[in-house]
CSV table of N, CA, C and O in Angstrom, one decimal:
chain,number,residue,atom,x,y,z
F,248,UNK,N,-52.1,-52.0,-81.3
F,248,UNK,CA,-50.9,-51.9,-82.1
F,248,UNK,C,-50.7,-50.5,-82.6
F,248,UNK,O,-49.5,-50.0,-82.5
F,249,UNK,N,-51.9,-49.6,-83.2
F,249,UNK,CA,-51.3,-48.4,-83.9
F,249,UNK,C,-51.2,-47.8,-81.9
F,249,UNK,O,-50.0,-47.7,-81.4
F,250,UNK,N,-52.1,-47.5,-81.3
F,250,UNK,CA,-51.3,-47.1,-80.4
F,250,UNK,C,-50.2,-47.0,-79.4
F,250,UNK,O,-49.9,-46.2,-78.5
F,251,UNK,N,-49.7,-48.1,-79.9
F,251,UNK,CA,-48.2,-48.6,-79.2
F,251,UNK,C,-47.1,-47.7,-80.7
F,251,UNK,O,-46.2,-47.0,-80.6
F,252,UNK,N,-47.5,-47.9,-81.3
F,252,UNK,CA,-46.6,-47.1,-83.0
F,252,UNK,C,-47.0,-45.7,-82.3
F,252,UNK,O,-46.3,-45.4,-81.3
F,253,UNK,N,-47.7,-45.2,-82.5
F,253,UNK,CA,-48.6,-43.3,-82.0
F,253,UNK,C,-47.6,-42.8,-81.2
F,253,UNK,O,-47.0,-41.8,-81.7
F,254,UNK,N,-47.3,-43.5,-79.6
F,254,UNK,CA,-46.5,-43.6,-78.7
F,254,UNK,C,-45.3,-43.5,-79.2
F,254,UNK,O,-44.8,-42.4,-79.1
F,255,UNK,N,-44.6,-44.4,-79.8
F,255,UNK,CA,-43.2,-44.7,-80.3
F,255,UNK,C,-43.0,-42.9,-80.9
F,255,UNK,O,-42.4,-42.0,-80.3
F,256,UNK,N,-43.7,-42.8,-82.1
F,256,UNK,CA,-43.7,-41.7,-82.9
F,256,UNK,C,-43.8,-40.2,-82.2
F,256,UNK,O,-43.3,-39.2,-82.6
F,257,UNK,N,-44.6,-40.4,-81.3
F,257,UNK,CA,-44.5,-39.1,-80.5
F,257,UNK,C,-43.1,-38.6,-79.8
F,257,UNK,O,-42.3,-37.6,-79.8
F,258,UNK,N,-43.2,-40.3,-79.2
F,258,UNK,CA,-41.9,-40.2,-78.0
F,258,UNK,C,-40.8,-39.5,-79.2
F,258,UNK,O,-40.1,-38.5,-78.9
F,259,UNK,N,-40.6,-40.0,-80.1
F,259,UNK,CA,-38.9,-40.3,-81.3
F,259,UNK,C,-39.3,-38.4,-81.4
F,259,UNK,O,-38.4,-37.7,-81.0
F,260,UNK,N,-40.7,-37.8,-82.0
F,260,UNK,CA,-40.6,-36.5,-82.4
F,260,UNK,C,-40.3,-35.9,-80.9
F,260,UNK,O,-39.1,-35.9,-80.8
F,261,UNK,N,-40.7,-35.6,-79.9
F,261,UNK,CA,-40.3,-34.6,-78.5
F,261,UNK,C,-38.9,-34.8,-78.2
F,261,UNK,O,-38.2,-33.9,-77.6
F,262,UNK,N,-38.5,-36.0,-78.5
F,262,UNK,CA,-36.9,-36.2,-78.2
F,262,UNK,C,-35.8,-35.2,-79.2
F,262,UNK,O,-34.7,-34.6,-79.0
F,263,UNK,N,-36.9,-35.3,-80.5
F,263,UNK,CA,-36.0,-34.8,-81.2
F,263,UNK,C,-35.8,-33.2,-81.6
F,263,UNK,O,-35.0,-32.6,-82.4
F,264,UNK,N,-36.9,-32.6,-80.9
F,264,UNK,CA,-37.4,-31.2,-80.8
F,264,UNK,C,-36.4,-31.1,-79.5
F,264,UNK,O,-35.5,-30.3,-79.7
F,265,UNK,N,-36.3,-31.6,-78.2
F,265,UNK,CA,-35.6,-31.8,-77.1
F,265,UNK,C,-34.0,-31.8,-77.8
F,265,UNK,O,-33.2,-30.9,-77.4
F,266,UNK,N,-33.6,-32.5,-78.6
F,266,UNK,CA,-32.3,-32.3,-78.8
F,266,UNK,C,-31.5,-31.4,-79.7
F,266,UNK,O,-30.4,-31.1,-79.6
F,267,UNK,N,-32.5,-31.0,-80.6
F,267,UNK,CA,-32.6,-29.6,-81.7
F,267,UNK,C,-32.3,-28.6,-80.8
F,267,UNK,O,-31.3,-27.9,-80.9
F,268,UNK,N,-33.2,-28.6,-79.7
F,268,UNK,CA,-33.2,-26.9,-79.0
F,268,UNK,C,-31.9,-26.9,-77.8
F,268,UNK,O,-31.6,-25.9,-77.2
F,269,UNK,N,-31.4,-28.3,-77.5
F,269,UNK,CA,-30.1,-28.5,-76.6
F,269,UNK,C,-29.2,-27.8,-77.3
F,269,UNK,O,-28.7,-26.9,-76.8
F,270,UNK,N,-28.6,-28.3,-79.2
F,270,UNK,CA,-27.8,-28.4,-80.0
F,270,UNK,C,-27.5,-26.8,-80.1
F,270,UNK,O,-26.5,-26.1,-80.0
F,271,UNK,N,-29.0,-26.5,-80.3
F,271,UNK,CA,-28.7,-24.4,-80.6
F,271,UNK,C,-28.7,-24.2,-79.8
F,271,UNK,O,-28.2,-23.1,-79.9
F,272,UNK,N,-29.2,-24.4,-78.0
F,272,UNK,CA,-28.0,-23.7,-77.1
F,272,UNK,C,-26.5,-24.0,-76.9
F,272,UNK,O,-25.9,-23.3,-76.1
F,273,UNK,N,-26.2,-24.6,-77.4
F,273,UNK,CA,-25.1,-25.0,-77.2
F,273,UNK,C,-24.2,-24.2,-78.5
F,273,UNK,O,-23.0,-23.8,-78.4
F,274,UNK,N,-24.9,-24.3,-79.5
F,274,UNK,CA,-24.5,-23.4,-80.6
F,274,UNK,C,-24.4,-21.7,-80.6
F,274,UNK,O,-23.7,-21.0,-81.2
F,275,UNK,N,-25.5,-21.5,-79.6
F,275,UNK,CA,-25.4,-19.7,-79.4
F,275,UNK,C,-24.5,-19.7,-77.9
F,275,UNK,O,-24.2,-18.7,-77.3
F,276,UNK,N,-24.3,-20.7,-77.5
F,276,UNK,CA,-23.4,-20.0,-76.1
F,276,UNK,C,-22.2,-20.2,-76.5
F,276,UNK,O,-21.2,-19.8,-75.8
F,277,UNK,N,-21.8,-21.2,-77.9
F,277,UNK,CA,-20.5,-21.3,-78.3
F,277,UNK,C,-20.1,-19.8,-79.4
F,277,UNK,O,-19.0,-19.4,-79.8
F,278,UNK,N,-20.7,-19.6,-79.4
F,278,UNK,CA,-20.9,-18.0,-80.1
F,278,UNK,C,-20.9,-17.2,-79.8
F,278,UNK,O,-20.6,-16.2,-80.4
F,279,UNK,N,-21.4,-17.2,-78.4
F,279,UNK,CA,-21.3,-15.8,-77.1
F,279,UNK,C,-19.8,-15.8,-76.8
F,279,UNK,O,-19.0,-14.9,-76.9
F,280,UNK,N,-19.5,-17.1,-76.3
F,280,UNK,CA,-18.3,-17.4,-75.4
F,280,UNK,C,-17.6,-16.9,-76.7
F,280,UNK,O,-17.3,-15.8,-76.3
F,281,UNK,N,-17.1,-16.9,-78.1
F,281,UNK,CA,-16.3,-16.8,-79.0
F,281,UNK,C,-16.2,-15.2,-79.0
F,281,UNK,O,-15.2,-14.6,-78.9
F,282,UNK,N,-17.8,-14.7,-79.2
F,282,UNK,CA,-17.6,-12.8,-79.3
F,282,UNK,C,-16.6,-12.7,-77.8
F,282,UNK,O,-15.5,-12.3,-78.0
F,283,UNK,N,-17.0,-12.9,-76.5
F,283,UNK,CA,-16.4,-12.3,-75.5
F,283,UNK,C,-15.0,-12.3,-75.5
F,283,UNK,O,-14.4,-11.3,-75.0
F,284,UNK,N,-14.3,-13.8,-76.0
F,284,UNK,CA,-12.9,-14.1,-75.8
F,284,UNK,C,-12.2,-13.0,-76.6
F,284,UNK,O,-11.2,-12.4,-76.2
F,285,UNK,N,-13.0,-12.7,-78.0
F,285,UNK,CA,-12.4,-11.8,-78.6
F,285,UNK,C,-12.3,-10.4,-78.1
F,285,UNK,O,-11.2,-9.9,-77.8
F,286,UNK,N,-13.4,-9.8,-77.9
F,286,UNK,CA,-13.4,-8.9,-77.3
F,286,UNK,C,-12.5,-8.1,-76.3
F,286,UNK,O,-12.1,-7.0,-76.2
F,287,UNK,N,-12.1,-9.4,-75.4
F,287,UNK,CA,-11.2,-9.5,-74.3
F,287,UNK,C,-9.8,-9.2,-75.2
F,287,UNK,O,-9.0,-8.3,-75.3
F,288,UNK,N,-9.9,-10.4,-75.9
F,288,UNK,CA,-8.2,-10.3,-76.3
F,288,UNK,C,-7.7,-8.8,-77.2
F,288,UNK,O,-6.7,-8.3,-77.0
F,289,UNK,N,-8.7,-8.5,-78.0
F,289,UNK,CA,-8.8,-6.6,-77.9
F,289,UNK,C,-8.7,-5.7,-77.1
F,289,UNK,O,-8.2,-4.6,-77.4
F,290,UNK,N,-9.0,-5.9,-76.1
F,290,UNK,CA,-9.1,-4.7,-75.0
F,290,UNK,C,-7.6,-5.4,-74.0
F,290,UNK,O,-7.0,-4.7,-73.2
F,291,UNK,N,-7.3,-6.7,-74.4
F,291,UNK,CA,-6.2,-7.0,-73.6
F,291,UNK,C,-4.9,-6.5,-74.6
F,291,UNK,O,-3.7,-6.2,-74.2
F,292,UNK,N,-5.3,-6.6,-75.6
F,292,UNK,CA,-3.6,-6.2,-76.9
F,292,UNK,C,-3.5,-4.5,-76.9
F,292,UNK,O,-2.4,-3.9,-76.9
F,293,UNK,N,-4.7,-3.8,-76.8
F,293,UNK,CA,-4.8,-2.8,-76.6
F,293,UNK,C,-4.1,-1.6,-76.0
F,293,UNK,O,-3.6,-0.5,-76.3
F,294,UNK,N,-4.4,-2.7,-74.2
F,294,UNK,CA,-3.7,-2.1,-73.5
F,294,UNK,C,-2.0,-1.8,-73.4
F,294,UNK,O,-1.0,-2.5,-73.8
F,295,UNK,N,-2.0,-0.9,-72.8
F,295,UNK,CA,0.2,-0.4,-72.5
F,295,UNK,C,0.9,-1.5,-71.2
F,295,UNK,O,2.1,-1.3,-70.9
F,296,UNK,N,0.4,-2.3,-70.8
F,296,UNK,CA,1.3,-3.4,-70.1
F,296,UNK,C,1.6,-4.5,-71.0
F,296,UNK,O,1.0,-5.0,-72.0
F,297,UNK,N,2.8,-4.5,-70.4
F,297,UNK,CA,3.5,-5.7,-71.3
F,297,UNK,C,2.9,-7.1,-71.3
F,297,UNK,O,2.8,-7.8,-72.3
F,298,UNK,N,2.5,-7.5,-69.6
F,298,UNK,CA,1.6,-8.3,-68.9
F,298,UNK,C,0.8,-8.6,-69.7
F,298,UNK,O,0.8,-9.7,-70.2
F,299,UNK,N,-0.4,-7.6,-70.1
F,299,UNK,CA,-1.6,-7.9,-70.7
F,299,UNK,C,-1.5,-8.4,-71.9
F,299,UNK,O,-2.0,-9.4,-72.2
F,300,UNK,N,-0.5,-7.5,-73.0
F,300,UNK,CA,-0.4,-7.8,-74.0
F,300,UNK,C,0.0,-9.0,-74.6
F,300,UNK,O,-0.4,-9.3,-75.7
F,301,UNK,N,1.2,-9.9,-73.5
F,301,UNK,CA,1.6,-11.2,-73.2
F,301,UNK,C,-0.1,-11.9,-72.9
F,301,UNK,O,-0.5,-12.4,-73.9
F,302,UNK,N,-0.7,-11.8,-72.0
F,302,UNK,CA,-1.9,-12.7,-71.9
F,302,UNK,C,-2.4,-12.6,-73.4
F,302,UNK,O,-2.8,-13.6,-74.0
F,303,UNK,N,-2.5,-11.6,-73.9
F,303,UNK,CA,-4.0,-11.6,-74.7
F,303,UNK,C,-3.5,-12.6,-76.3
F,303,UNK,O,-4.3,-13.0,-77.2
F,304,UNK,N,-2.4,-12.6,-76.2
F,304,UNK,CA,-1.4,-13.9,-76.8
F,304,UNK,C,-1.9,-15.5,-76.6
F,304,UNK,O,-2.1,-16.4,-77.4
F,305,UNK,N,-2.0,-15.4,-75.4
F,305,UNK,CA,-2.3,-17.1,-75.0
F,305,UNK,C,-4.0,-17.1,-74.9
F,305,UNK,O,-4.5,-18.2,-74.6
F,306,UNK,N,-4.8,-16.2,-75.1
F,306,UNK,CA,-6.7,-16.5,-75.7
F,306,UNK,C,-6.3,-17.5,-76.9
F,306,UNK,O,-6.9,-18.5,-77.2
F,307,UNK,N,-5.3,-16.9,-77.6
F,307,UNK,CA,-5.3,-17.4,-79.0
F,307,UNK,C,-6.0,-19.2,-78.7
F,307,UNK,O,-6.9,-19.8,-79.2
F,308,UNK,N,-5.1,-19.6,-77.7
F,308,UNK,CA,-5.1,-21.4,-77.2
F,308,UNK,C,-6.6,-21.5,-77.0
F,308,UNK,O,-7.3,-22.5,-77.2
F,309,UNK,N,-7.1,-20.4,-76.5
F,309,UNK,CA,-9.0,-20.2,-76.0
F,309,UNK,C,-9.6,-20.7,-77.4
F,309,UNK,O,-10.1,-21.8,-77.9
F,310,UNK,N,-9.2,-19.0,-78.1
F,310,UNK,CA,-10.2,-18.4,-79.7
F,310,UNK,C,-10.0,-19.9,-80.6
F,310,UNK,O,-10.9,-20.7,-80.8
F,311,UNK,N,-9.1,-20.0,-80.9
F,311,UNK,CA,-8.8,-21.1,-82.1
F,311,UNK,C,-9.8,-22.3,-81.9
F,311,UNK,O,-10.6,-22.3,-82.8
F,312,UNK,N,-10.0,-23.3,-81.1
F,312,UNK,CA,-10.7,-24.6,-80.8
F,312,UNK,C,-12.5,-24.0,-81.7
F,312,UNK,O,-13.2,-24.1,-82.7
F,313,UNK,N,-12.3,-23.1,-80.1
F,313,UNK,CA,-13.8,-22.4,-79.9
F,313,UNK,C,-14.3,-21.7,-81.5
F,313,UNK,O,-15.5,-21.8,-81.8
F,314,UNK,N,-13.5,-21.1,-82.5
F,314,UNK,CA,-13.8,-20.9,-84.0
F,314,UNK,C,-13.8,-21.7,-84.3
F,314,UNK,O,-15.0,-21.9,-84.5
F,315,UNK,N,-13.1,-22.7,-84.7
F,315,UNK,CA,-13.3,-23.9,-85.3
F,315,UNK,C,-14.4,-24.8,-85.0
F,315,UNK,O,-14.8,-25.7,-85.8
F,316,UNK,N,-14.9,-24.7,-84.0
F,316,UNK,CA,-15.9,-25.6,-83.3
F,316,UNK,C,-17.3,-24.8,-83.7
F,316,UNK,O,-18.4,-25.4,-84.0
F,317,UNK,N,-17.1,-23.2,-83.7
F,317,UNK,CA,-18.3,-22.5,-84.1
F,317,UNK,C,-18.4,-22.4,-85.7
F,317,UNK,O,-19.5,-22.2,-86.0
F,318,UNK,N,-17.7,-22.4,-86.4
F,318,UNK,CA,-17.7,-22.7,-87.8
F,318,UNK,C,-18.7,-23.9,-88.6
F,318,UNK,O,-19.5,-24.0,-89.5
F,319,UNK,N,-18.2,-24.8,-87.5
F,319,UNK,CA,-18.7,-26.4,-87.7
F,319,UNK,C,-20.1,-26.9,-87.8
F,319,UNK,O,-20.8,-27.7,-88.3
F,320,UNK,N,-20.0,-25.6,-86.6
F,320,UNK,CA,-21.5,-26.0,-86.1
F,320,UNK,C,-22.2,-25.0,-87.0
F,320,UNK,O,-23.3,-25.3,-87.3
F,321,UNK,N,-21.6,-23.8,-87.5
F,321,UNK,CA,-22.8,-23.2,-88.9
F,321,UNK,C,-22.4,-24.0,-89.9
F,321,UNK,O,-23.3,-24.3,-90.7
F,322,UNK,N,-21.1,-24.5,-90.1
F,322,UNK,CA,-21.7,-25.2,-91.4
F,322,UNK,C,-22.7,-26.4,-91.9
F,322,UNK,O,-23.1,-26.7,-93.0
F,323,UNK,N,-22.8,-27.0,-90.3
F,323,UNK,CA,-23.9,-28.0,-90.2
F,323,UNK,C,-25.1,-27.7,-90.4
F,323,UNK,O,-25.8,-28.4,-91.2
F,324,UNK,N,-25.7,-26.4,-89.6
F,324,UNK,CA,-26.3,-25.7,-90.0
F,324,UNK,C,-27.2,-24.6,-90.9
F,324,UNK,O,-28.3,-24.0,-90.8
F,325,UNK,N,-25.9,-25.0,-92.2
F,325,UNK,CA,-26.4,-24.3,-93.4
F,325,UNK,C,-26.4,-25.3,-94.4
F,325,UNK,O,-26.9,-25.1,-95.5
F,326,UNK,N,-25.9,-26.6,-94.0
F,326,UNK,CA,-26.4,-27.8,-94.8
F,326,UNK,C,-27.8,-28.4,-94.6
F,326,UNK,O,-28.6,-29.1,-95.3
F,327,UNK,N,-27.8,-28.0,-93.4
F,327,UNK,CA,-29.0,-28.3,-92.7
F,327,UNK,C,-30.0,-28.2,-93.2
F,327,UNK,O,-30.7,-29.1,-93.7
F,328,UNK,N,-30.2,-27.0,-93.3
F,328,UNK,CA,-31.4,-26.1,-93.8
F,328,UNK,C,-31.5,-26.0,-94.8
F,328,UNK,O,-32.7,-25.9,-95.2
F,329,UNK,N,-30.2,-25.9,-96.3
F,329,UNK,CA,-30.3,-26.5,-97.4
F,329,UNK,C,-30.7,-28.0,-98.1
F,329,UNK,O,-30.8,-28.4,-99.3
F,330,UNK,N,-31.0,-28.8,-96.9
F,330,UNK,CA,-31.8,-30.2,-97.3
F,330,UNK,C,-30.2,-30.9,-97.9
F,330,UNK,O,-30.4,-32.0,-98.5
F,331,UNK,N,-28.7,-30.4,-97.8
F,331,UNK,CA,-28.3,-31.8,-98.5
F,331,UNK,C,-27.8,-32.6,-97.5
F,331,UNK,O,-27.2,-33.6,-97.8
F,332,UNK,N,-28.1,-32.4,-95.9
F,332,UNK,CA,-27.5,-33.7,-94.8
F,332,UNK,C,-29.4,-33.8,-94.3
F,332,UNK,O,-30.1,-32.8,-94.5
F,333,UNK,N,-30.0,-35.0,-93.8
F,333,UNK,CA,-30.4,-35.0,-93.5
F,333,UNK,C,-30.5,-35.4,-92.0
F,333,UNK,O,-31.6,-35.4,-91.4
């Protein structure tokens, strides 16, 4: 009996160490992907074609989701770690 419980309890904590370390990659490559779009749309408003400066217009449809989505995910984050969601 307790080793069929041991089992259970192990399996539930590695899953959940497994899904923590999915969540924050997923959290730092939505934060890479956010620095670079910007970056881009700087170096694209920047430039003297009209072209470019038209594109770096429509990132906005990129930046917007992708901040809001990276926001979300620190404020989960800093609730997190403050103990009030568990």
């Amino acid at each position: 009996m307790s080793s069929a419980v041991t089992t259970a309890v192990v399996a539930a904590v590695v899953s959940s160490v497994n899904n923590l370390s999915a969540a924050a990659a997923i959290g730092v490559a939505g934060f890479l992907l956010l620095l670079i779009f910007l970056v881009e749309k700087e170096v694209l408003s920047t430039s003297g074609s009209r072209e470019l400066v038209f594109a770096a217009r429509y990132l906005n449809l990129v930046i917007v989701p992708l901040l809001f989505s990276v926001v979300v995910i620190g404020a989960f984050r800093v609730l997190l770690s403050a103990g009030i969601l568990h």
